[in-house]
C-alpha cells in the first residue's frame, strides 16, 4: 500500500483539528468550572484598621492583616482569612478584646463567625476560649455549639463540650453541658 503526499497531509490536518477541538473543549470546561466554583472579592485590604463610633464615642475597633470583601455575592460577607483583633468598649469605656485565627462577617444577618483559637478577654479579667464562637451584633449575644473554657483570675470556672450562650458582658450565661466547674467563694472575716 502506497501512501500519497495528499493522504499524509490530510491525516496530519485532521489530527491537528481533532486535537485542537478536544483541547479547546477541555479548556472551555475548565473555564466554566472556574466561573461557577470560585468567588471573586469586590475588594481586598491589607493591614485593615476600622473604628466604629456612635454619637462621637468609640464603640469598637477591628484590626486584621488581610480582608476580602464579598459584598458582590447574593449573601454578602467579609472574610478575614488571617484573623482579627476586635476591641469593644462599654458605656464606661472599659475595653474587652476578642481574637481569632479566622473570621467571617455576614452583612445581612450581622452575624460574625470566629474560628481557630478564639479568645474573648473582658475588661474585668474573664477569659472565654473556644475553637469557634459566633457573635450576634444586633442582640449583642455570643454563643458556640462546641467546646469552651471560661476562666478568670481564680482559675477555671466552667468547661463544656456542647456550647454556651451569653451576653457580651458575661452577666447572663447559659452553658448547655458542663463537665467541669469551679465556683470561687469569697470568705468574709468574722
C-alpha positions as protocol buffer text, in pm:
chain_id: "A"
residue {
  index: 1
  type: UNK
  ca { x: 0 y: 0 z: 0 }
}
residue {
  index: 2
  type: UNK
  ca { x: 143 y: 324 z: -107 }
}
residue {
  index: 3
  type: UNK
  ca { x: 56 y: 649 z: 75 }
}
residue {
  index: 4
  type: UNK
  ca { x: 41 y: 963 z: -125 }
}
residue {
  index: 5
  type: UNK
  ca { x: 152 y: 1301 z: -1 }
}
residue {
  index: 6
  type: UNK
  ca { x: -208 y: 1413 z: -25 }
}
residue {
  index: 7
  type: UNK
  ca { x: -328 y: 1141 z: 219 }
}
residue {
  index: 8
  type: UNK
  ca { x: -47 y: 1212 z: 463 }
}
residue {
  index: 9
  type: UNK
  ca { x: -128 y: 1582 z: 458 }
}
residue {
  index: 10
  type: UNK
  ca { x: -500 y: 1513 z: 513 }
}
residue {
  index: 11
  type: UNK
  ca { x: -416 y: 1283 z: 805 }
}
residue {
  index: 12
  type: UNK
  ca { x: -195 y: 1547 z: 970 }
}
residue {
  index: 13
  type: UNK
  ca { x: -453 y: 1825 z: 923 }
}
residue {
  index: 14
  type: UNK
  ca { x: -734 y: 1603 z: 1057 }
}
residue {
  index: 15
  type: UNK
  ca { x: -524 y: 1504 z: 1357 }
}
residue {
  index: 16
  type: UNK
  ca { x: -442 y: 1868 z: 1432 }
}
residue {
  index: 17
  type: UNK
  ca { x: -805 y: 1981 z: 1402 }
}
residue {
  index: 18
  type: UNK
  ca { x: -931 y: 1699 z: 1625 }
}
residue {
  index: 19
  type: UNK
  ca { x: -658 y: 1769 z: 1881 }
}
residue {
  index: 20
  type: UNK
  ca { x: -734 y: 2142 z: 1880 }
}
residue {
  index: 21
  type: UNK
  ca { x: -1107 y: 2074 z: 1913 }
}
residue {
  index: 22
  type: UNK
  ca { x: -1062 y: 1850 z: 2216 }
}
residue {
  index: 23
  type: UNK
  ca { x: -810 y: 2078 z: 2382 }
}
residue {
  index: 24
  type: UNK
  ca { x: -1042 y: 2378 z: 2332 }
}
residue {
  index: 25
  type: UNK
  ca { x: -1331 y: 2181 z: 2477 }
}
residue {
  index: 26
  type: UNK
  ca { x: -1117 y: 2086 z: 2776 }
}
residue {
  index: 27
  type: UNK
  ca { x: -1015 y: 2449 z: 2839 }
}
residue {
  index: 28
  type: UNK
  ca { x: -1372 y: 2567 z: 2798 }
}
residue {
  index: 29
  type: UNK
  ca { x: -1497 y: 2321 z: 3059 }
}
residue {
  index: 30
  type: UNK
  ca { x: -1219 y: 2434 z: 3295 }
}
residue {
  index: 31
  type: UNK
  ca { x: -1319 y: 2797 z: 3245 }
}
residue {
  index: 32
  type: UNK
  ca { x: -1682 y: 2707 z: 3313 }
}
residue {
  index: 33
  type: UNK
  ca { x: -1578 y: 2533 z: 3637 }
}
residue {
  index: 34
  type: UNK
  ca { x: -1389 y: 2844 z: 3748 }
}
residue {
  index: 35
  type: UNK
  ca { x: -1683 y: 3075 z: 3691 }
}
residue {
  index: 36
  type: UNK
  ca { x: -1920 y: 2853 z: 3890 }
}
residue {
  index: 37
  type: UNK
  ca { x: -1693 y: 2738 z: 4172 }
}
residue {
  index: 38
  type: UNK
  ca { x: -1488 y: 3047 z: 4252 }
}
residue {
  index: 39
  type: UNK
  ca { x: -1600 y: 3361 z: 4428 }
}
residue {
  index: 40
  type: UNK
  ca { x: -1410 y: 3673 z: 4345 }
}
residue {
  index: 41
  type: UNK
  ca { x: -1398 y: 3954 z: 4602 }
}
residue {
  index: 42
  type: UNK
  ca { x: -1500 y: 4304 z: 4507 }
}
residue {
  index: 43
  type: UNK
  ca { x: -1206 y: 4431 z: 4713 }
}
residue {
  index: 44
  type: UNK
  ca { x: -914 y: 4326 z: 4929 }
}
residue {
  index: 45
  type: UNK
  ca { x: -730 y: 4512 z: 5206 }
}
residue {
  index: 46
  type: UNK
  ca { x: -406 y: 4459 z: 5393 }
}
residue {
  index: 47
  type: UNK
  ca { x: -339 y: 4582 z: 5747 }
}
residue {
  index: 48
  type: UNK
  ca { x: -700 y: 4684 z: 5793 }
}
residue {
  index: 49
  type: UNK
  ca { x: -800 y: 4905 z: 6089 }
}
residue {
  index: 50
  type: UNK
  ca { x: -1165 y: 5005 z: 6134 }
}
residue {
  index: 51
  type: UNK
  ca { x: -1312 y: 5225 z: 6407 }
}
residue {
  index: 52
  type: UNK
  ca { x: -1685 y: 5215 z: 6482 }
}
residue {
  index: 53
  type: UNK
  ca { x: -1825 y: 5519 z: 6661 }
}
residue {
  index: 54
  type: UNK
  ca { x: -2169 y: 5612 z: 6784 }
}
residue {
  index: 55
  type: UNK
  ca { x: -2252 y: 5970 z: 6887 }
}
residue {
  index: 56
  type: UNK
  ca { x: -1881 y: 6058 z: 6876 }
}
residue {
  index: 57
  type: UNK
  ca { x: -1785 y: 5775 z: 7112 }
}
residue {
  index: 58
  type: UNK
  ca { x: -1566 y: 5481 z: 7003 }
}
residue {
  index: 59
  type: UNK
  ca { x: -1770 y: 5160 z: 7040 }
}
residue {
  index: 60
  type: UNK
  ca { x: -1527 y: 4914 z: 6878 }
}
residue {
  index: 61
  type: UNK
  ca { x: -1214 y: 4876 z: 6669 }
}
residue {
  index: 62
  type: UNK
  ca { x: -1121 y: 4594 z: 6433 }
}
residue {
  index: 63
  type: UNK
  ca { x: -771 y: 4506 z: 6313 }
}
residue {
  index: 64
  type: UNK
  ca { x: -684 y: 4242 z: 6057 }
}
residue {
  index: 65
  type: UNK
  ca { x: -375 y: 4170 z: 5848 }
}
residue {
  index: 66
  type: UNK
  ca { x: -591 y: 4077 z: 5548 }
}
residue {
  index: 67
  type: UNK
  ca { x: -953 y: 4122 z: 5443 }
}
residue {
  index: 68
  type: UNK
  ca { x: -1160 y: 4012 z: 5142 }
}
residue {
  index: 69
  type: UNK
  ca { x: -1487 y: 4191 z: 5066 }
}
residue {
  index: 70
  type: UNK
  ca { x: -1752 y: 3968 z: 4908 }
}
residue {
  index: 71
  type: UNK
  ca { x: -2035 y: 4223 z: 4916 }
}
residue {
  index: 72
  type: UNK
  ca { x: -2096 y: 4135 z: 4549 }
}
residue {
  index: 73
  type: UNK
  ca { x: -2245 y: 3794 z: 4641 }
}
residue {
  index: 74
  type: UNK
  ca { x: -2613 y: 3703 z: 4685 }
}
residue {
  index: 75
  type: UNK
  ca { x: -2539 y: 3651 z: 5057 }
}
residue {
  index: 76
  type: UNK
  ca { x: -2275 y: 3922 z: 5113 }
}
residue {
  index: 77
  type: UNK
  ca { x: -1991 y: 3873 z: 5359 }
}
residue {
  index: 78
  type: UNK
  ca { x: -1645 y: 3992 z: 5457 }
}
residue {
  index: 79
  type: UNK
  ca { x: -1373 y: 3733 z: 5514 }
}
residue {
  index: 80
  type: UNK
  ca { x: -1070 y: 3772 z: 5739 }
}
residue {
  index: 81
  type: UNK
  ca { x: -855 y: 3468 z: 5647 }
}
residue {
  index: 82
  type: UNK
  ca { x: -560 y: 3576 z: 5864 }
}
residue {
  index: 83
  type: UNK
  ca { x: -766 y: 3652 z: 6174 }
}
residue {
  index: 84
  type: UNK
  ca { x: -886 y: 3955 z: 6365 }
}
residue {
  index: 85
  type: UNK
  ca { x: -836 y: 4152 z: 6684 }
}
residue {
  index: 86
  type: UNK
  ca { x: -1164 y: 4313 z: 6790 }
}
residue {
  index: 87
  type: UNK
  ca { x: -1176 y: 4560 z: 7078 }
}
residue {
  index: 88
  type: UNK
  ca { x: -1510 y: 4676 z: 7210 }
}
residue {
  index: 89
  type: UNK
  ca { x: -1589 y: 4934 z: 7475 }
}
residue {
  index: 90
  type: UNK
  ca { x: -1877 y: 4956 z: 7722 }
}
residue {
  index: 91
  type: UNK
  ca { x: -2054 y: 5269 z: 7850 }
}
residue {
  index: 92
  type: UNK
  ca { x: -1769 y: 5334 z: 8097 }
}
residue {
  index: 93
  type: UNK
  ca { x: -1505 y: 5296 z: 7822 }
}
residue {
  index: 94
  type: UNK
  ca { x: -1387 y: 4958 z: 7964 }
}
residue {
  index: 95
  type: UNK
  ca { x: -1220 y: 4758 z: 7689 }
}
residue {
  index: 96
  type: UNK
  ca { x: -1277 y: 4388 z: 7612 }
}
residue {
  index: 97
  type: UNK
  ca { x: -1087 y: 4204 z: 7337 }
}
residue {
  index: 98
  type: UNK
  ca { x: -1166 y: 3913 z: 7103 }
}
residue {
  index: 99
  type: UNK
  ca { x: -901 y: 3743 z: 6888 }
}
residue {
  index: 100
  type: UNK
  ca { x: -931 y: 3461 z: 6635 }
}
residue {
  index: 101
  type: UNK
  ca { x: -728 y: 3300 z: 6356 }
}
residue {
  index: 102
  type: UNK
  ca { x: -1010 y: 3338 z: 6103 }
}
residue {
  index: 103
  type: UNK
  ca { x: -1339 y: 3530 z: 6084 }
}
residue {
  index: 104
  type: UNK
  ca { x: -1636 y: 3592 z: 5856 }
}
residue {
  index: 105
  type: UNK
  ca { x: -1882 y: 3880 z: 5895 }
}
residue {
  index: 106
  type: UNK
  ca { x: -2217 y: 3814 z: 5726 }
}
residue {
  index: 107
  type: UNK
  ca { x: -2350 y: 4157 z: 5629 }
}
residue {
  index: 108
  type: UNK
  ca { x: -2724 y: 4081 z: 5600 }
}
residue {
  index: 109
  type: UNK
  ca { x: -2758 y: 3892 z: 5929 }
}
residue {
  index: 110
  type: UNK
  ca { x: -2479 y: 4087 z: 6111 }
}
residue {
  index: 111
  type: UNK
  ca { x: -2351 y: 3757 z: 6245 }
}
residue {
  index: 112
  type: UNK
  ca { x: -1976 y: 3714 z: 6297 }
}
residue {
  index: 113
  type: UNK
  ca { x: -1826 y: 3363 z: 6279 }
}
residue {
  index: 114
  type: UNK
  ca { x: -1493 y: 3348 z: 6467 }
}
residue {
  index: 115
  type: UNK
  ca { x: -1280 y: 3037 z: 6417 }
}
residue {
  index: 116
  type: UNK
  ca { x: -949 y: 2900 z: 6539 }
}
residue {
  index: 117
  type: UNK
  ca { x: -805 y: 2982 z: 6883 }
}
residue {
  index: 118
  type: UNK
  ca { x: -1087 y: 3221 z: 6968 }
}
residue {
  index: 119
  type: UNK
  ca { x: -1019 y: 3410 z: 7292 }
}
residue {
  index: 120
  type: UNK
  ca { x: -1255 y: 3664 z: 7449 }
}
residue {
  index: 121
  type: UNK
  ca { x: -1100 y: 3863 z: 7735 }
}
residue {
  index: 122
  type: UNK
  ca { x: -1330 y: 4101 z: 7924 }
}
residue {
  index: 123
  type: UNK
  ca { x: -1215 y: 4418 z: 8097 }
}
residue {
  index: 124
  type: UNK
  ca { x: -1266 y: 4257 z: 8439 }
}
residue {
  index: 125
  type: UNK
  ca { x: -1044 y: 3953 z: 8370 }
}
residue {
  index: 126
  type: UNK
  ca { x: -1286 y: 3688 z: 8246 }
}
residue {
  index: 127
  type: UNK
  ca { x: -1143 y: 3476 z: 7963 }
}
residue {
  index: 128
  type: UNK
  ca { x: -1351 y: 3257 z: 7731 }
}
residue {
  index: 129
  type: UNK
  ca { x: -1165 y: 3023 z: 7495 }
}
residue {
  index: 130
  type: UNK
  ca { x: -1319 y: 2814 z: 7218 }
}
residue {
  index: 131
  type: UNK
  ca { x: -1235 y: 2674 z: 6874 }
}
residue {
  index: 132
  type: UNK
  ca { x: -1535 y: 2866 z: 6736 }
}
residue {
  index: 133
  type: UNK
  ca { x: -1763 y: 3144 z: 6861 }
}
residue {
  index: 134
  type: UNK
  ca { x: -2048 y: 3334 z: 6698 }
}
residue {
  index: 135
  type: UNK
  ca { x: -2129 y: 3699 z: 6773 }
}
residue {
  index: 136
  type: UNK
  ca { x: -2478 y: 3833 z: 6700 }
}
residue {
  index: 137
  type: UNK
  ca { x: -2413 y: 4207 z: 6672 }
}
residue {
  index: 138
  type: UNK
  ca { x: -2779 y: 4312 z: 6687 }
}
residue {
  index: 139
  type: UNK
  ca { x: -2862 y: 4113 z: 7001 }
}
residue {
  index: 140
  type: UNK
  ca { x: -2512 y: 4157 z: 7149 }
}
residue {
  index: 141
  type: UNK
  ca { x: -2512 y: 3784 z: 7215 }
}
residue {
  index: 142
  type: UNK
  ca { x: -2220 y: 3538 z: 7191 }
}
residue {
  index: 143
  type: UNK
  ca { x: -2261 y: 3163 z: 7150 }
}
residue {
  index: 144
  type: UNK
  ca { x: -2100 y: 2838 z: 7046 }
}
residue {
  index: 145
  type: UNK
  ca { x: -2229 y: 2488 z: 6997 }
}
residue {
  index: 146
  type: UNK
  ca { x: -1889 y: 2332 z: 7064 }
}
residue {
  index: 147
  type: UNK
  ca { x: -1641 y: 2309 z: 7346 }
}
residue {
  index: 148
  type: UNK
  ca { x: -1538 y: 2605 z: 7558 }
}
residue {
  index: 149
  type: UNK
  ca { x: -1342 y: 2705 z: 7867 }
}
residue {
  index: 150
  type: UNK
  ca { x: -1429 y: 3007 z: 8079 }
}
residue {
  index: 151
  type: UNK
  ca { x: -1180 y: 3121 z: 8342 }
}
residue {
  index: 152
  type: UNK
  ca { x: -1077 y: 3423 z: 8545 }
}
residue {
  index: 153
  type: UNK
  ca { x: -807 y: 3519 z: 8793 }
}
residue {
  index: 154
  type: UNK
  ca { x: -925 y: 3241 z: 9029 }
}
residue {
  index: 155
  type: UNK
  ca { x: -887 y: 2965 z: 8768 }
}
residue {
  index: 156
  type: UNK
  ca { x: -1127 y: 2766 z: 8551 }
}
residue {
  index: 157
  type: UNK
  ca { x: -1490 y: 2840 z: 8622 }
}
residue {
  index: 158
  type: UNK
  ca { x: -1667 y: 2637 z: 8352 }
}
residue {
  index: 159
  type: UNK
  ca { x: -1569 y: 2385 z: 8087 }
}
residue {
  index: 160
  type: UNK
  ca { x: -1809 y: 2219 z: 7849 }
}
residue {
  index: 161
  type: UNK
  ca { x: -1844 y: 2039 z: 7520 }
}
residue {
  index: 162
  type: UNK
  ca { x: -2190 y: 2127 z: 7390 }
}
residue {
  index: 163
  type: UNK
  ca { x: -2189 y: 2503 z: 7385 }
}
residue {
  index: 164
  type: UNK
  ca { x: -2259 y: 2815 z: 7581 }
}
residue {
  index: 165
  type: UNK
  ca { x: -2463 y: 3134 z: 7523 }
}
residue {
  index: 166
  type: UNK
  ca { x: -2404 y: 3468 z: 7695 }
}
residue {
  index: 167
  type: UNK
  ca { x: -2434 y: 3842 z: 7663 }
}
residue {
  index: 168
  type: UNK
  ca { x: -2120 y: 4040 z: 7584 }
}
residue {
  index: 169
  type: UNK
  ca { x: -2057 y: 4136 z: 7948 }
}
residue {
  index: 170
  type: UNK
  ca { x: -2086 y: 3771 z: 8066 }
}
residue {
  index: 171
  type: UNK
  ca { x: -2358 y: 3860 z: 8316 }
}
residue {
  index: 172
  type: UNK
  ca { x: -2620 y: 3629 z: 8158 }
}
residue {
  index: 173
  type: UNK
  ca { x: -2486 y: 3280 z: 8084 }
}
residue {
  index: 174
  type: UNK
  ca { x: -2647 y: 2959 z: 7960 }
}
residue {
  index: 175
  type: UNK
  ca { x: -2400 y: 2667 z: 7948 }
}
residue {
  index: 176
  type: UNK
  ca { x: -2557 y: 2373 z: 7763 }
}
residue {
  index: 177
  type: UNK
  ca { x: -2347 y: 2095 z: 7913 }
}
residue {
  index: 178
  type: UNK
  ca { x: -2070 y: 2137 z: 8170 }
}
residue {
  index: 179
  type: UNK
  ca { x: -1818 y: 1868 z: 8257 }
}
residue {
  index: 180
  type: UNK
  ca { x: -1609 y: 2076 z: 8499 }
}
residue {
  index: 181
  type: UNK
  ca { x: -1691 y: 2379 z: 8706 }
}
residue {
  index: 182
  type: UNK
  ca { x: -1539 y: 2568 z: 8996 }
}
residue {
  index: 183
  type: UNK
  ca { x: -1720 y: 2847 z: 9172 }
}
residue {
  index: 184
  type: UNK
  ca { x: -1494 y: 3055 z: 9395 }
}
residue {
  index: 185
  type: UNK
  ca { x: -1650 y: 3167 z: 9723 }
}
residue {
  index: 186
  type: UNK
  ca { x: -1515 y: 3473 z: 9895 }
}
residue {
  index: 187
  type: UNK
  ca { x: -1473 y: 3419 z: 10268 }
}
residue {
  index: 188
  type: UNK
  ca { x: -1561 y: 3706 z: 10497 }
}
residue {
  index: 189
  type: UNK
  ca { x: -1370 y: 3788 z: 10818 }
}
residue {
  index: 190
  type: UNK
  ca { x: -1573 y: 3716 z: 11130 }
}
